[in-house]
Amino acid sequence: MTFFKKMCYSNKTLIVLIKFMQIFKKQIDKKIGIIIIVVIFLIAVLLIIISNRKLENKLLYPDFNYPFKNTSLMKTEKIKKFTSEEEFKTYLQTSMTETGNYYGGGGRKTEMMTNEEIPIMALDKQTESKTANLERVSETNVQVLGIDEPDIVKTNGKEIYFSSKQIYWEEENRLFPSGVMPYKTKIINAFPPADLSLIKGINETGTLLLDKNILVIFSGQEIFGYDISNPKSPEKKWNIKLENNVSIADSRLYKNKIYLVTKTWIDQSQPRPCEIKLLTIDKTPLEIKCLDIYHPVSQVPVDTTFSAMTLNPVSGKIEKNISFIGSSNDSIIYMSENGIYITYSYNESVINFISAFLKENQDIFPNSLNEKMEKLEKYDISLQAKLIEFQFLFEKYQSSLNNDERMKIENEFSNRMSNYLNKHNREMEKTGIVKIDLEKFDITATGNVPGYPLNQFALDEYKNNLRIATTIGERFNGWYGFGFGIKQKSANDIYVLDKDLKTIGSIKDLGLKEKIYSARFIKDRGYLVTFRQTDPFYVLDLSDPKNPEMKGELKIPGYSSYLHPISNDIILGIGKENQQVKLSLFDVALPENPKEIDKYILDEYWSEALDNHHVFLLDKKHNIFFLPGEKGGYIFSYENNKLKLVKVISQISAKRALFINDYFYIIADEKITVLNETDWEKINELIF
């Protein structure tokens, strides 16, 4: 009980439930009463945890296809703009009343790159004139070819821009106290490698985007634009300051425009929750009026205003923007060449869940209880008040039972609740999707699918269709297993949605009792890894979007949390086996018979590549790839479909790698090491 009481400080629903349990336990000492109340309590806790999960984040514009009747969340509705500030405030208040949502703060045609499409920087004439011998330059490993993502390292082939962390020095007589060097974004002369040197440091740090001669730094609540035409004297051109209740959800760089998505926590305690001040650009505020904010026609839980905008990297000006309200939980941002997709999760309320369960089991619960629950659902009162009312209804029902009836219901309840959970798992938790067309910069489609996606790689647009991989039921597992025999089986699905985000095809029930650990879509193929004890690697045929198929399956120990295409027929998996980092080469030439043709176990417990695809680098010319570990940086060859460790740089905190021509740069917090890719000998080093 102590754990749940601590959670109550941040959620009023739990406070009501705990009081409910305490009162109920004093009055009813029968086992079935406690079982039912505890299960209801656990359901409430779980739904609150789900709605309060992290980042990247959830909008709420779903097509609500719940099986539950008597709920305002069941219609398929479009979205529209608010017509007045009063309508905005009323919508927020109704959201809190009907859904129990409380404002506690809110703050992750697309073809995947293959071996023939490794990102090599296209050099403009100005860069070529400065570096006549520059032939090829690597770029950040991103999901969608041509759409850059923020990272701590960028290069133009001449300079490297590295946003470093604090470095602790053992040497004495440094200029800074306590042996700590401050954060800096370092500008490093990188080519030719013989001239490797530190040119300049910029005080601001964070993730970076580089658009020609403009370096953009995302630094907490601020965004900076620097002109780095002269790297020896970078010039700050503009500065954007976000409001304290605004955070960056994600950003992209595409065709010389930055696409930025922000989240603004809605403070309903304010007398005027909008106009919403998002940010200030060089002392000029950007405010969103109530009449410019979209909302679902149906009433849904909301706590956040999402704003998508285009930012001119040269001037720092916001050129277009669009805003809509939703829930901040677990939003994922995915961008294709055609649109920005924002996902969000939502779930049924405790009252709707219990009411639907009672209706489906009317043979053991009296009609009178169901009739009263139907009336209770329609009451225009808060969720907390409904829970208290339900308390009294159930107390009255339970007091009418004799000992024989109680024993029967005790057994029936556990079994039926378990069956109910598994029967309705796809209605209990869903992911809504909002599509913003890049050309119109307007919301052009909304939709939903059961379950929740893992990360941005679980989404992919191909030939105007969106493919999305989701896990069903995983979030509920365990919470119903505290001695009551109530467990929900997890499953994994693939859904294909058309340009209007309507489901046109699906593959269901992959990896039962498991959850998705990685996904990758490449043209008309999909690759999926689920895991519980073994690693099922699935090959999906998506050539017919209306009839997608699971073509092949391979079960091996461990799992892969990142999948990268080496070629059309070879997929690299990076994951773990027996608590060590594992690399796998999968041969998918025959989709119905995938094979693990080679694997390598690193003497590393963890690599950032398990969680962050930006750290991975593939060099097709030399058939090698790089990934960092906790002990150093590793370079592997995959020539002839064999994994071979060709070079290790030890005793450094390796962060990233890049190549310029045939020189390989390993970037660590404390230094940069340059290797010759022809023989992997060290040719230079820069210690910061």
XYZ file of C-alpha atoms in Angstrom:
688
model
C 0.000 0.000 0.000
C 2.917 2.376 0.637
C 3.870 2.423 -3.062
C 0.361 3.271 -4.153
C -0.009 5.967 -1.493
C 3.103 7.681 -2.804
C 1.581 7.710 -6.265
C -1.523 9.387 -4.924
C 0.310 12.609 -4.304
C 0.423 13.084 -8.075
C -3.005 11.688 -8.933
C -6.318 12.370 -7.209
C -7.972 9.260 -8.620
C -5.793 7.004 -6.499
C -6.561 9.020 -3.375
C -10.247 8.361 -3.892
C -9.633 4.670 -4.549
C -7.513 4.210 -1.434
C -10.201 5.826 0.720
C -12.710 3.632 -1.059
C -10.724 0.494 -0.205
C -10.235 1.481 3.413
C -13.948 2.127 3.956
C -14.991 -0.959 2.044
C -12.619 -3.282 3.895
C -13.996 -2.117 7.230
C -17.541 -2.893 6.183
C -16.986 -6.047 4.111
C -14.630 -8.729 5.312
C -15.567 -11.312 2.755
C -12.858 -12.540 0.387
C -14.722 -11.821 -2.844
C -15.279 -8.214 -1.834
C -11.606 -7.595 -1.255
C -10.661 -9.409 -4.457
C -12.993 -7.323 -6.592
C -12.026 -4.032 -4.971
C -8.298 -4.727 -5.208
C -8.650 -5.688 -8.863
C -10.586 -2.476 -9.556
C -7.875 -0.581 -7.720
C -5.125 -2.225 -9.769
C -6.978 -1.425 -12.975
C -7.166 2.219 -11.938
C -3.482 2.290 -11.011
C -2.548 0.751 -14.330
C -4.629 3.112 -16.418
C -3.135 6.071 -14.554
C 0.406 4.751 -15.055
C -0.277 4.273 -18.750
C -1.675 7.783 -19.074
C 1.326 9.208 -17.212
C 4.067 7.353 -19.094
C 6.904 9.335 -20.665
C 7.593 10.926 -23.884
C 7.592 10.888 -26.825
C 3.956 12.124 -25.779
C 0.322 11.190 -27.085
C -2.211 13.191 -29.030
C -5.847 12.258 -28.875
C -7.676 12.312 -32.179
C -8.708 8.678 -32.495
C -11.541 7.004 -34.298
C -13.067 5.634 -31.116
C -14.209 2.082 -31.877
C -14.700 0.851 -28.337
C -17.013 -2.122 -27.822
C -18.337 -0.365 -24.736
C -21.669 1.399 -24.995
C -22.672 4.552 -23.139
C -19.344 6.278 -23.592
C -18.558 9.555 -25.287
C -15.332 8.030 -26.597
C -16.874 5.618 -29.091
C -17.611 7.755 -32.152
C -15.419 8.223 -35.183
C -15.111 11.972 -35.466
C -13.118 14.507 -37.375
C -11.439 17.449 -35.746
C -12.275 21.124 -35.891
C -11.083 24.425 -34.480
C -12.438 25.966 -31.315
C -14.900 28.786 -31.932
C -14.230 30.697 -28.712
C -12.116 30.788 -25.586
C -15.150 29.671 -23.594
C -15.495 26.558 -25.755
C -11.810 25.815 -25.133
C -12.264 26.075 -21.348
C -15.462 24.016 -21.429
C -13.744 21.273 -23.417
C -10.946 21.088 -20.850
C -13.376 20.952 -17.935
C -15.474 18.259 -19.602
C -12.353 16.265 -20.346
C -11.452 16.245 -16.669
C -15.000 15.357 -15.611
C -15.674 12.564 -18.086
C -12.248 10.982 -18.273
C -10.712 11.742 -14.899
C -7.796 13.477 -16.593
C -5.851 15.768 -14.277
C -3.248 18.248 -15.287
C -0.012 17.202 -13.669
C 2.409 18.227 -16.375
C 3.407 17.032 -19.792
C 6.599 17.814 -20.042
C 10.187 9.904 -29.916
C 6.426 7.596 -49.441
C 9.175 6.562 -46.982
C 11.677 3.977 -48.099
C 14.272 2.820 -45.646
C 17.851 3.154 -46.769
C 19.457 -0.031 -48.007
C 23.057 -0.864 -48.676
C 22.774 0.978 -51.986
C 21.385 4.054 -50.213
C 23.845 4.766 -47.425
C 23.720 8.507 -46.682
C 26.728 10.167 -48.261
C 26.738 13.930 -48.123
C 26.161 15.742 -51.419
C 28.835 18.426 -51.536
C 27.833 21.883 -52.739
C 30.115 23.989 -54.920
C 31.252 26.152 -52.016
C 32.362 23.106 -50.024
C 34.033 21.568 -53.075
C 36.050 24.715 -53.669
C 37.391 24.599 -50.121
C 38.161 20.886 -50.181
C 39.104 19.948 -53.709
C 40.031 16.396 -52.730
C 36.828 15.696 -50.795
C 35.059 12.693 -52.323
C 32.625 11.352 -49.749
C 31.357 12.305 -46.316
C 29.112 10.285 -44.005
C 25.951 11.663 -42.466
C 24.013 10.901 -39.303
C 22.347 7.494 -39.370
C 18.659 8.385 -39.750
C 15.430 6.525 -40.375
C 14.397 8.181 -43.640
C 16.911 8.953 -46.368
C 17.194 12.717 -46.895
C 15.444 13.720 -43.670
C 18.036 14.656 -41.073
C 17.569 14.165 -37.340
C 19.215 16.131 -34.506
C 22.331 14.568 -33.004
C 25.408 15.601 -31.045
C 27.774 15.341 -34.060
C 27.504 16.894 -37.522
C 30.058 17.462 -40.264
C 30.262 19.242 -43.613
C 33.371 17.349 -44.647
C 35.706 20.121 -43.589
C 34.732 20.739 -39.969
C 33.247 18.523 -37.292
C 30.708 20.014 -34.883
C 30.597 18.097 -31.617
C 28.357 18.957 -28.682
C 30.285 17.425 -25.813
C 29.511 16.782 -22.202
C 31.511 17.742 -19.145
C 34.973 16.204 -18.984
C 36.638 15.461 -15.666
C 40.380 15.987 -15.746
C 42.837 14.276 -13.440
C 45.588 16.753 -14.241
C 46.019 19.771 -12.012
C 46.537 23.443 -12.888
C 43.500 23.629 -15.148
C 41.681 26.948 -15.558
C 38.418 25.558 -14.211
C 37.860 24.452 -10.596
C 37.233 20.894 -9.403
C 38.846 19.407 -12.488
C 35.788 20.046 -14.684
C 35.779 21.517 -18.175
C 32.494 23.230 -19.129
C 30.032 22.080 -21.768
C 30.955 23.251 -25.253
C 29.969 22.695 -28.854
C 33.371 22.190 -30.400
C 34.273 23.267 -33.929
C 37.066 21.006 -35.150
C 39.161 21.304 -38.277
C 38.843 17.738 -39.564
C 40.133 17.567 -43.142
C 42.766 16.863 -44.132
C 43.390 14.745 -41.018
C 46.968 15.996 -40.747
C 45.487 19.403 -39.838
C 43.188 17.987 -37.141
C 42.759 20.745 -34.558
C 40.271 22.507 -32.315
C 39.185 25.760 -33.968
C 36.597 27.222 -31.638
C 34.087 26.455 -28.924
C 30.465 27.611 -28.777
C 29.053 27.964 -25.276
C 25.640 26.472 -26.097
C 25.339 22.689 -26.275
C 22.650 20.192 -27.168
C 21.594 18.278 -30.257
C 22.554 19.737 -33.621
C 21.247 20.222 -37.140
C 23.482 21.554 -39.906
C 21.989 23.285 -42.949
C 24.738 24.566 -45.230
C 26.379 27.399 -43.238
C 23.834 27.436 -40.398
C 24.388 25.341 -37.283
C 21.222 24.935 -35.194
C 21.623 23.960 -31.537
C 18.683 22.595 -29.533
C 19.682 23.410 -25.974
C 17.002 22.682 -23.387
C 14.464 25.521 -23.451
C 16.340 27.408 -26.157
C 17.224 27.017 -29.824
C 20.193 28.850 -31.338
C 21.140 29.529 -34.937
C 24.811 30.156 -35.735
C 26.348 31.262 -39.018
C 29.480 29.144 -39.294
C 30.665 30.439 -42.687
C 33.823 31.407 -40.838
C 34.344 28.551 -38.362
C 36.960 30.584 -36.523
C 34.343 33.202 -35.695
C 30.830 31.668 -35.528
C 28.135 34.336 -35.399
C 24.920 33.912 -33.422
C 22.129 34.873 -35.845
C 19.015 34.132 -33.860
C 17.726 32.720 -30.596
C 14.401 31.093 -29.712
C 13.332 30.784 -26.083
C 10.599 28.303 -25.190
C 8.198 29.056 -22.373
C 8.675 27.090 -19.147
C 5.639 24.891 -19.860
C 6.782 24.135 -23.419
C 9.090 21.292 -24.439
C 10.397 20.000 -27.759
C 8.813 16.706 -28.814
C 11.070 16.233 -31.849
C 12.443 17.938 -34.947
C 13.647 17.173 -38.465
C 15.564 18.938 -41.255
C 14.226 18.440 -44.774
C 14.839 20.503 -47.909
C 16.338 23.438 -46.002
C 13.454 23.647 -43.529
C 13.326 22.591 -39.905
C 10.128 20.848 -38.841
C 9.598 21.326 -35.121
C 6.963 19.754 -32.856
C 6.436 21.154 -29.352
C 4.260 20.196 -26.387
C 2.661 22.825 -24.152
C 1.200 21.760 -20.832
C -2.255 23.259 -20.360
C -2.584 24.923 -16.965
C -6.329 24.946 -16.389
C -5.908 26.880 -13.147
C -5.077 29.975 -15.171
C -8.054 32.305 -15.751
C -7.194 32.366 -19.473
C -5.624 29.061 -20.591
C -5.232 30.558 -24.068
C -3.881 32.524 -25.940
C -0.971 30.130 -25.556
C 2.487 31.657 -25.630
C 4.820 29.078 -27.140
C 8.125 30.818 -27.576
C 9.931 34.067 -28.203
C 12.059 34.665 -31.298
C 14.539 37.480 -30.706
C 12.076 39.204 -28.331
C 9.077 38.606 -30.634
C 6.543 36.204 -29.038
C 4.654 33.499 -30.907
C 1.177 33.085 -29.437
C -1.543 30.647 -30.447
C -5.124 31.883 -30.203
C -7.951 29.637 -29.044
C -9.612 29.885 -32.441
C -6.466 28.493 -34.112
C -6.367 25.302 -32.017
C -7.906 22.069 -33.299
C -9.717 19.545 -31.126
C -11.532 16.245 -31.705
C -15.283 16.628 -32.038
C -15.681 13.803 -29.518
C -14.672 14.512 -25.945
C -11.276 12.987 -25.127
C -8.686 13.322 -22.327
C -6.385 16.293 -22.906
C -3.548 17.938 -21.017
C -1.319 19.292 -23.777
C -1.353 21.534 -26.812
C 0.804 20.147 -29.611
C 2.223 22.613 -32.108
C 3.926 21.648 -35.356
C 5.787 24.371 -37.205
C 8.264 25.055 -39.976
C 11.363 27.005 -39.007
C 13.625 28.865 -41.414
C 17.143 27.931 -40.266
C 18.680 31.073 -41.796
C 16.395 33.657 -40.180
C 15.003 31.671 -37.255
C 11.486 32.706 -38.245
C 8.450 30.455 -37.873
C 6.863 30.265 -41.328
C 3.894 27.954 -40.712
C 2.331 26.440 -37.616
C -0.635 24.350 -36.584
C -1.825 23.422 -33.080
C -4.149 20.835 -31.568
C -4.920 19.560 -28.095
C -4.326 16.061 -26.846
C -2.566 13.958 -24.236
C 1.161 14.246 -23.640
C 1.749 10.562 -22.974
C 4.209 8.568 -25.077
C 3.859 10.465 -28.326
C 6.056 9.292 -31.199
C 7.030 11.593 -34.053
C 7.656 10.029 -37.460
C 8.259 12.038 -40.625
C 8.208 10.941 -44.246
C 8.740 12.927 -47.437
C 5.014 13.637 -47.449
C 3.940 14.192 -43.879
C 4.494 14.310 -40.152
C 2.801 11.549 -38.151
C 2.168 11.995 -34.436
C 0.993 9.022 -32.394
C -0.606 8.883 -28.972
C -2.154 6.190 -26.768
C -5.456 6.156 -24.961
C -7.424 3.666 -22.885
C -10.846 3.035 -21.423
C -11.865 4.560 -18.109
C -12.221 2.436 -14.983
C -15.991 2.918 -14.869
C -16.483 1.991 -18.530
C -14.243 -1.032 -18.087
C -16.140 -2.352 -15.049
C -19.530 -1.553 -16.554
C -18.735 -3.425 -19.763
C -17.483 -6.414 -17.776
C -20.698 -6.525 -15.730
C -22.850 -6.340 -18.865
C -20.998 -9.212 -20.477
C -21.511 -11.356 -17.365
C -25.150 -10.714 -16.550
C -25.678 -14.364 -15.676
C -23.733 -13.876 -12.430
C -24.480 -10.196 -11.763
C -28.092 -9.041 -11.291
C -29.857 -6.799 -13.811
C -30.431 -4.230 -11.098
C -26.674 -3.704 -10.718
C -26.243 -3.295 -14.474
C -29.114 -0.829 -14.699
C -27.637 1.296 -11.945
C -24.227 1.197 -13.618
C -25.783 2.421 -16.878
C -27.264 5.387 -15.056
C -23.990 6.038 -13.279
C -22.085 6.191 -16.582
C -24.401 8.959 -17.795
C -24.067 11.132 -14.696
C -22.412 14.483 -15.356
C -19.972 14.096 -12.475
C -16.244 13.505 -12.176
C -14.621 10.096 -12.390
C -13.807 10.273 -8.683
C -17.445 10.835 -7.833
C -18.473 7.940 -10.061
C -16.028 5.635 -8.295
C -17.478 6.576 -4.919
C -20.995 5.971 -6.217
C -19.902 2.595 -7.542
C -18.550 1.794 -4.087
C -21.972 2.120 -2.531
C -23.657 0.186 -5.328
C -21.317 -2.754 -4.920
C -21.509 -2.688 -1.133
C -25.251 -2.996 -1.353
C -25.048 -5.847 -3.857
C -22.473 -7.751 -1.829
C -24.414 -7.477 1.388
C -27.297 -9.282 -0.326
C -25.238 -12.438 -0.992
C -25.166 -15.507 1.219
C -22.016 -17.577 1.806
C -22.706 -20.043 -1.012
C -23.279 -17.246 -3.526
C -20.111 -15.461 -2.466
C -17.995 -18.587 -2.949
C -19.412 -19.132 -6.434
C -18.811 -15.543 -7.526
C -15.301 -15.633 -6.075
C -14.336 -18.422 -8.478
C -16.336 -17.115 -11.417
C -14.967 -13.598 -11.100
C -11.276 -14.485 -11.455
C -11.817 -16.735 -14.444
C -14.209 -14.454 -16.261
C -12.119 -11.336 -15.723
C -9.102 -13.111 -17.204
C -11.144 -14.208 -20.219
C -12.611 -10.737 -20.578
C -9.195 -9.094 -20.622
C -7.934 -11.398 -23.361
C -11.134 -11.061 -25.369
C -11.096 -7.260 -25.345
C -7.371 -6.586 -25.375
C -7.531 -4.720 -28.687
C -10.271 -2.403 -27.444
C -8.685 -1.569 -24.098
C -5.589 0.234 -25.395
C -5.168 1.947 -28.736
C -2.838 4.283 -30.550
C -4.278 7.263 -32.368
C -2.468 8.832 -35.299
C -2.545 12.372 -36.688
C -1.107 13.132 -40.131
C 0.078 16.620 -41.087
C 0.618 17.079 -44.820
C 3.945 18.831 -45.446
C 2.795 20.771 -48.504
C -0.519 22.006 -47.119
C 0.778 21.986 -43.560
C -2.625 21.017 -42.315
C -4.121 17.971 -40.621
C -5.276 15.766 -43.487
C -6.070 12.473 -41.739
C -6.626 10.856 -38.354
C -6.936 7.200 -37.417
C -6.142 4.569 -34.823
C -4.866 1.034 -34.324
C -4.952 -1.326 -31.323
C -1.929 -1.449 -29.026
C 1.063 0.861 -28.903
C 4.208 1.252 -31.047
C 7.723 0.886 -29.668
C 9.455 3.830 -31.350
C 9.693 5.730 -34.642
C 10.902 2.618 -36.493
C 7.533 1.000 -35.795
C 6.031 3.390 -38.372
C 6.752 3.659 -42.082
C 5.032 5.254 -45.061
C 5.310 3.469 -48.399
C 3.294 4.108 -51.564
C 0.833 6.344 -49.673
C 0.172 3.662 -47.056
C 1.306 3.742 -43.438
C 2.583 0.535 -41.835
C 2.687 0.390 -38.044
C 3.744 -2.365 -35.618
C 2.132 -2.470 -32.176
C 2.156 -4.561 -29.012
C -1.204 -5.511 -27.490
C -1.741 -6.154 -23.779
C 1.870 -5.927 -22.584
C 1.164 -2.956 -20.335
C -1.504 -4.874 -18.461
C 0.521 -8.020 -17.831
C 1.425 -8.636 -14.217
C -0.917 -6.087 -12.671
C -3.683 -8.648 -12.525
C -1.510 -11.450 -11.245
C -1.400 -10.662 -7.518
C -2.927 -13.952 -6.444
C -6.145 -13.519 -8.393
C -5.304 -15.561 -11.472
C -6.120 -12.601 -13.696
C -3.588 -12.222 -16.481
C -3.745 -10.828 -19.974
C -1.817 -12.352 -22.852
C 0.233 -9.966 -24.944
C 0.385 -10.130 -28.741
C 1.877 -8.120 -31.579
C 0.159 -6.800 -34.682
C 1.037 -5.129 -37.978
C -1.505 -2.730 -39.488
C -1.551 -1.152 -42.940
C -3.447 2.133 -43.209
C -4.346 4.028 -46.380
C -3.763 7.745 -47.030
C -6.851 8.535 -44.925
C -5.452 6.424 -42.064
C -8.138 3.778 -42.397
C -6.998 0.206 -41.756
C -6.928 -1.814 -44.983
C -4.847 -4.812 -43.906
C -3.326 -6.448 -40.841
C -1.271 -9.303 -39.432
C -2.285 -10.252 -35.898
C -1.048 -12.318 -32.973
C 2.667 -12.436 -33.712
C 4.802 -13.424 -30.737
C 2.067 -14.321 -28.254
C 3.055 -13.543 -24.651
C 5.932 -11.408 -25.988
C 6.457 -7.780 -26.924
C 8.144 -5.969 -29.789
C 11.827 -5.190 -29.280
C 12.585 -3.863 -32.772
C 10.933 -3.223 -36.121
C 12.107 -2.163 -39.557
C 10.168 -1.635 -42.771
C 12.033 -1.691 -46.095
C 9.926 -1.159 -49.215
C 7.486 -4.109 -49.447
C 9.128 -6.037 -46.601
C 8.871 -5.766 -42.851
C 11.124 -7.204 -40.147
C 10.038 -7.641 -36.559
C 11.696 -8.942 -33.401
C 9.658 -9.943 -30.360
C 11.087 -11.279 -27.139
C 10.321 -12.916 -23.823
C 12.825 -15.749 -23.555
C 13.820 -16.340 -27.187
C 14.126 -13.969 -30.136
C 11.507 -14.627 -32.816
C 12.669 -12.792 -35.949
C 9.773 -12.352 -38.366
C 9.879 -11.590 -42.086
C 6.732 -9.886 -43.379
C 5.491 -9.670 -46.961
C 3.744 -6.303 -47.368
C 3.605 -6.250 -51.178
C -0.196 -6.509 -51.062
C -1.205 -3.869 -48.492
C -4.682 -5.358 -48.159
C -3.352 -8.858 -47.516
C -0.033 -8.617 -45.672
C 1.518 -11.911 -44.624
C 4.011 -13.274 -42.142
C 6.276 -15.244 -44.482
C 9.004 -16.581 -42.222
C 10.031 -16.936 -38.585
C 13.313 -17.690 -36.865
C 13.680 -18.415 -33.141
C 17.097 -17.866 -31.588
C 18.412 -16.938 -28.115
C 18.510 -13.290 -27.095
C 16.982 -10.387 -28.970
C 17.762 -7.541 -31.371
C 16.700 -4.023 -30.394
C 17.951 -2.352 -33.584
C 17.719 -3.683 -37.140
C 19.746 -2.229 -40.005
C 19.703 -3.288 -43.674
C 23.159 -4.269 -44.907
C 21.773 -5.196 -48.333
C 18.483 -6.325 -49.828
C 19.063 -9.818 -48.452
C 21.079 -9.212 -45.262
C 19.792 -7.558 -42.079
C 22.050 -6.697 -39.155
C 20.596 -7.049 -35.671
C 22.089 -5.355 -32.602
C 20.826 -6.595 -29.255
C 21.720 -8.765 -26.284
C 22.173 -12.412 -25.358
C 22.996 -13.613 -21.844
C 23.436 -10.008 -20.673
C 26.057 -9.229 -23.337
C 25.860 -7.198 -26.541
C 25.081 -9.444 -29.497
C 25.445 -8.810 -33.243
C 23.540 -10.992 -35.713
C 23.501 -11.254 -39.495
C 20.149 -12.440 -40.857
C 19.855 -13.833 -44.374
C 16.374 -12.953 -45.669
C 16.883 -13.857 -49.345
C 14.225 -16.527 -48.845
C 11.618 -14.715 -46.732
C 9.907 -17.969 -45.778
C 13.189 -19.321 -44.390
C 15.236 -16.591 -42.642
C 18.578 -17.679 -41.191
C 21.044 -16.297 -38.690
C 24.198 -16.795 -40.761
C 26.622 -15.304 -38.248
C 26.721 -13.756 -34.800
C 29.255 -12.099 -32.506
C 29.059 -11.640 -28.728
C 30.856 -8.550 -27.439
C 32.384 -8.403 -23.979
C 30.103 -5.471 -23.254
C 27.029 -5.260 -21.058
C 25.553 -2.342 -22.981
C 25.949 -0.209 -26.092
C 24.173 3.036 -26.854
C 23.302 1.468 -30.213
C 20.687 -0.593 -28.352
C 18.673 2.573 -27.735
C 19.949 5.212 -30.154
C 20.333 4.546 -33.879
C 22.357 7.751 -34.348
C 25.466 6.140 -32.851
C 25.584 3.451 -35.551
C 27.596 4.037 -38.741
C 27.814 1.857 -41.853
C 30.496 2.321 -44.530
C 29.497 0.385 -47.640
C 32.741 1.032 -49.499
C 34.816 -0.804 -46.896
C 32.072 -3.229 -45.754
C 32.362 -2.137 -42.125
C 30.202 -0.680 -39.389
C 30.865 1.069 -36.083
C 29.183 0.964 -32.716
C 30.303 2.252 -29.323
C 30.468 0.282 -26.094
C 31.147 1.221 -22.506
C 34.791 0.138 -22.837
C 35.562 1.753 -26.196
C 34.658 1.907 -29.883
C 34.318 -1.147 -32.172
C 34.702 -1.465 -35.934
C 33.343 -4.655 -37.529
C 33.665 -6.026 -41.031
C 30.701 -7.832 -42.584
C 32.551 -8.833 -45.756
C 31.392 -12.155 -47.239
C 28.572 -12.165 -44.669
C 31.007 -12.851 -41.828
C 31.299 -10.669 -38.736
C 34.909 -9.835 -37.952
C 36.188 -7.368 -35.360
C 38.811 -5.387 -37.282
C 39.615 -2.526 -34.902
C 39.067 -1.523 -31.282
C 39.837 1.828 -29.716
C 39.884 1.108 -25.991
C 39.703 3.214 -22.858
C 37.649 5.997 -24.390
C 34.021 7.004 -23.997
C 33.271 6.613 -27.711
C 30.188 8.543 -28.782
C 30.050 8.677 -32.579
C 32.029 7.936 -35.726
C 32.133 9.410 -39.212
C 34.182 9.066 -42.362
C 35.646 11.646 -44.733
C 37.057 10.043 -47.869
C 38.895 6.976 -46.517
C 39.591 8.417 -43.084
C 37.582 7.147 -40.150
C 37.022 9.482 -37.190
C 36.059 8.041 -33.792
C 34.708 10.786 -31.563
C 34.844 10.469 -27.782
C 34.225 12.895 -24.957
C 37.941 13.306 -24.383
C 39.452 13.024 -27.874
C 39.103 12.282 -31.590
C 41.049 9.417 -33.142
C 41.584 9.256 -36.918
C 42.189 5.907 -38.630
C 43.161 5.060 -42.184
C 40.475 2.729 -43.522
C 42.905 0.954 -45.834
C 44.914 -0.570 -42.963
C 43.168 0.735 -39.798
C 46.338 2.368 -38.522
C 46.024 5.492 -36.402
C 47.222 8.545 -38.302
C 46.284 11.374 -35.940
C 44.648 12.201 -32.648
C 43.204 15.306 -31.042
C 42.921 15.446 -27.254
C 40.489 18.042 -25.978
